[in-house]
Phi, psi and omega in degrees: 000157192272145179318314191300320171291309183308318200283317185279313178298325158332287175293318173309315166323290183300319180303292188322316181290326208103352193285150182213035176284164149309140176242108173260148188271123178292336181294336170273350175273128186286121180239155182270172166268157206084128186321304185288327175278341170288321176290319182316291161317284200302291178336301150341279176315342193246354178059051181269135187270335175208158172255133176267142180224123187286189173287335172264342164298332170325327190291325183229001182295138181257123186272346187308303195311325169298291182326316183277009160246020179069023193257132172271129167296113173262156178263157169231126174220130176302151167291136172256169180051070155224167177257348183256145218298324181294302177270333164329304183268348208305349202245349181244004175256171171228170193299324186299308161344285173319302185311306195293324178290284185284339183082181213268325174308306196296309188303324177291305191320297181307323179281341177303303165304330189298296182302328181296314176303312186280307204295346177258017178224022157078021165256081178256000000 
């Protein structure tokens, strides 16, 4: 996917979900070499308070560059044993699929519910 298409589709998704933040191009942010260092530098540049890491990222992510800046790395796992279409096929679909299937209001509600559940479980 070209960077322009990726950027445009990401902005379209965020807009549909009601997000009104600032979009930054990672290429304009000074970062160090190394995957974990680069991600940590991007997290610092965006004032992130946490870094969510999916199962694929755990294979290579080094939490030390994040910890050096006081940014905890949290594991993100999709819910299992659910009939909810958002999560049932989440490993093989895109966020645009979810948006097109259930609509922006429902997607926002489901993501908020997932966030709230994580907060209840102590992921602050």
